[in-house]
Amino acid sequence: MENPEKWMNLAIEKVMDYGPKIIMAIIIYLIGSWLIRKLVGVARKVMAKGNYDESLQKFLLNLIGWGLKIFLIITVISTLGVETTSLAAVIAAAGLAIGLALQGSLGNFAGGVLIMIFKPYKIGDLVEAQGILGSVKEIEIFTTKLITPQNKLAIVPNGAMANGNIINYTAEGKMRVDTTVGIGYGEDMKKAKEVLLEMLVANPKVLKDPAPSVNVEELADSSVNLAVRPFCKPEDYWDVYFATIEGSKLALDKAKIEIPYPHEVQINK
């Protein structure tokens, strides 16, 4: 009977020592889990009101949830009396090692987060960045996918996109098409401007506001260069660009206004 009593007393002693800690750890875990759910819910509502990208919402909510859960687990372990200093040091060292190994990827990730928060462009926008012109097909956490005018897929790291210059041609809802047409010095410049302006106004894809314009751009060596400037919607840019070039030639030919070109003179002795 001596031995069972000894073990019973030891069990009671351990229960008295660790029981309150275990109960406290369970209470902390339950309350902490409830608080985490509430905080994640609040964060979800804030992101929804801020029109955050859906993929960014999921990622940030998971990041917040797991970060809070790790903190909760460390708190529960500490409540049980376990030394957490060495555990925290191990986690910090692992985080540093992972950060150094994935330095480039983390830069692209940070760039993706910034792009999704500040939205310098969105899917469908025509942008020029990193020397590439294209329509935004997809914005991911690490990369942005562009479709070039040649229908090529360009994948650009978000770190470079976020830290470089971006020209968004779609943001203002209208674009100016820049073309130059030369006429001979002996031609009627006023008539040429009227003919070209009529051609622009007749194009249904050319916007009325801002109004198209034709102005003298340069007195070149063998021609008077006219700046032909219609405005259009971004999605109509190439249609208006090519129509303006072709229409200028046809309109000037119809008006019998010469477009100068190099001439070769042969002198026979």
PDB file of N, CA and C in Angstrom, residues 70 74 83-98:
ATOM      1  N   ILE A  70       0.397  31.443 -34.617  1.00  0.00           N
ATOM      2  CA  ILE A  70       1.742  31.141 -34.110  1.00  0.00           C
ATOM      3  C   ILE A  70       1.982  31.886 -32.803  1.00  0.00           C
ATOM      4  N   ILE A  74       2.657  30.109 -29.079  1.00  0.00           N
ATOM      5  CA  ILE A  74       3.801  30.443 -28.229  1.00  0.00           C
ATOM      6  C   ILE A  74       3.332  30.915 -26.857  1.00  0.00           C
ATOM      7  N   GLU A  83      10.039  27.021 -21.477  1.00  0.00           N
ATOM      8  CA  GLU A  83      10.890  28.138 -21.873  1.00  0.00           C
ATOM      9  C   GLU A  83      10.760  28.363 -23.376  1.00  0.00           C
ATOM     10  N   THR A  84      10.332  29.555 -23.753  1.00  0.00           N
ATOM     11  CA  THR A  84      10.095  29.846 -25.171  1.00  0.00           C
ATOM     12  C   THR A  84      11.195  30.698 -25.802  1.00  0.00           C
ATOM     13  N   THR A  85      12.196  31.090 -25.008  1.00  0.00           N
ATOM     14  CA  THR A  85      13.256  31.953 -25.553  1.00  0.00           C
ATOM     15  C   THR A  85      14.019  31.250 -26.673  1.00  0.00           C
ATOM     16  N   SER A  86      14.401  29.995 -26.412  1.00  0.00           N
ATOM     17  CA  SER A  86      15.146  29.243 -27.426  1.00  0.00           C
ATOM     18  C   SER A  86      14.270  28.960 -28.647  1.00  0.00           C
ATOM     19  N   LEU A  87      12.965  28.706 -28.419  1.00  0.00           N
ATOM     20  CA  LEU A  87      12.042  28.462 -29.527  1.00  0.00           C
ATOM     21  C   LEU A  87      11.921  29.701 -30.407  1.00  0.00           C
ATOM     22  N   ALA A  88      11.806  30.862 -29.769  1.00  0.00           N
ATOM     23  CA  ALA A  88      11.719  32.112 -30.539  1.00  0.00           C
ATOM     24  C   ALA A  88      12.992  32.365 -31.329  1.00  0.00           C
ATOM     25  N   ALA A  89      14.143  32.021 -30.739  1.00  0.00           N
ATOM     26  CA  ALA A  89      15.424  32.204 -31.429  1.00  0.00           C
ATOM     27  C   ALA A  89      15.514  31.308 -32.660  1.00  0.00           C
ATOM     28  N   VAL A  90      15.017  30.073 -32.517  1.00  0.00           N
ATOM     29  CA  VAL A  90      15.027  29.144 -33.649  1.00  0.00           C
ATOM     30  C   VAL A  90      14.131  29.659 -34.776  1.00  0.00           C
ATOM     31  N   ILE A  91      12.937  30.143 -34.404  1.00  0.00           N
ATOM     32  CA  ILE A  91      12.003  30.679 -35.408  1.00  0.00           C
ATOM     33  C   ILE A  91      12.603  31.896 -36.113  1.00  0.00           C
ATOM     34  N   ALA A  92      13.260  32.782 -35.324  1.00  0.00           N
ATOM     35  CA  ALA A  92      13.873  33.973 -35.907  1.00  0.00           C
ATOM     36  C   ALA A  92      15.008  33.596 -36.856  1.00  0.00           C
ATOM     37  N   ALA A  93      15.835  32.621 -36.454  1.00  0.00           N
ATOM     38  CA  ALA A  93      16.940  32.193 -37.312  1.00  0.00           C
ATOM     39  C   ALA A  93      16.428  31.559 -38.597  1.00  0.00           C
ATOM     40  N   ALA A  94      15.369  30.756 -38.471  1.00  0.00           N
ATOM     41  CA  ALA A  94      14.784  30.132 -39.661  1.00  0.00           C
ATOM     42  C   ALA A  94      14.200  31.185 -40.595  1.00  0.00           C
ATOM     43  N   GLY A  95      13.524  32.178 -40.003  1.00  0.00           N
ATOM     44  CA  GLY A  95      12.958  33.256 -40.822  1.00  0.00           C
ATOM     45  C   GLY A  95      14.037  34.037 -41.551  1.00  0.00           C
ATOM     46  N   LEU A  96      15.164  34.312 -40.871  1.00  0.00           N
ATOM     47  CA  LEU A  96      16.271  35.037 -41.503  1.00  0.00           C
ATOM     48  C   LEU A  96      16.860  34.231 -42.652  1.00  0.00           C
ATOM     49  N   ALA A  97      17.066  32.926 -42.423  1.00  0.00           N
ATOM     50  CA  ALA A  97      17.628  32.077 -43.471  1.00  0.00           C
ATOM     51  C   ALA A  97      16.713  32.001 -44.690  1.00  0.00           C
ATOM     52  N   ILE A  98      15.422  31.853 -44.436  1.00  0.00           N
ATOM     53  CA  ILE A  98      14.457  31.801 -45.543  1.00  0.00           C
ATOM     54  C   ILE A  98      14.419  33.132 -46.278  1.00  0.00           C
TER      55      ILE A  98
END
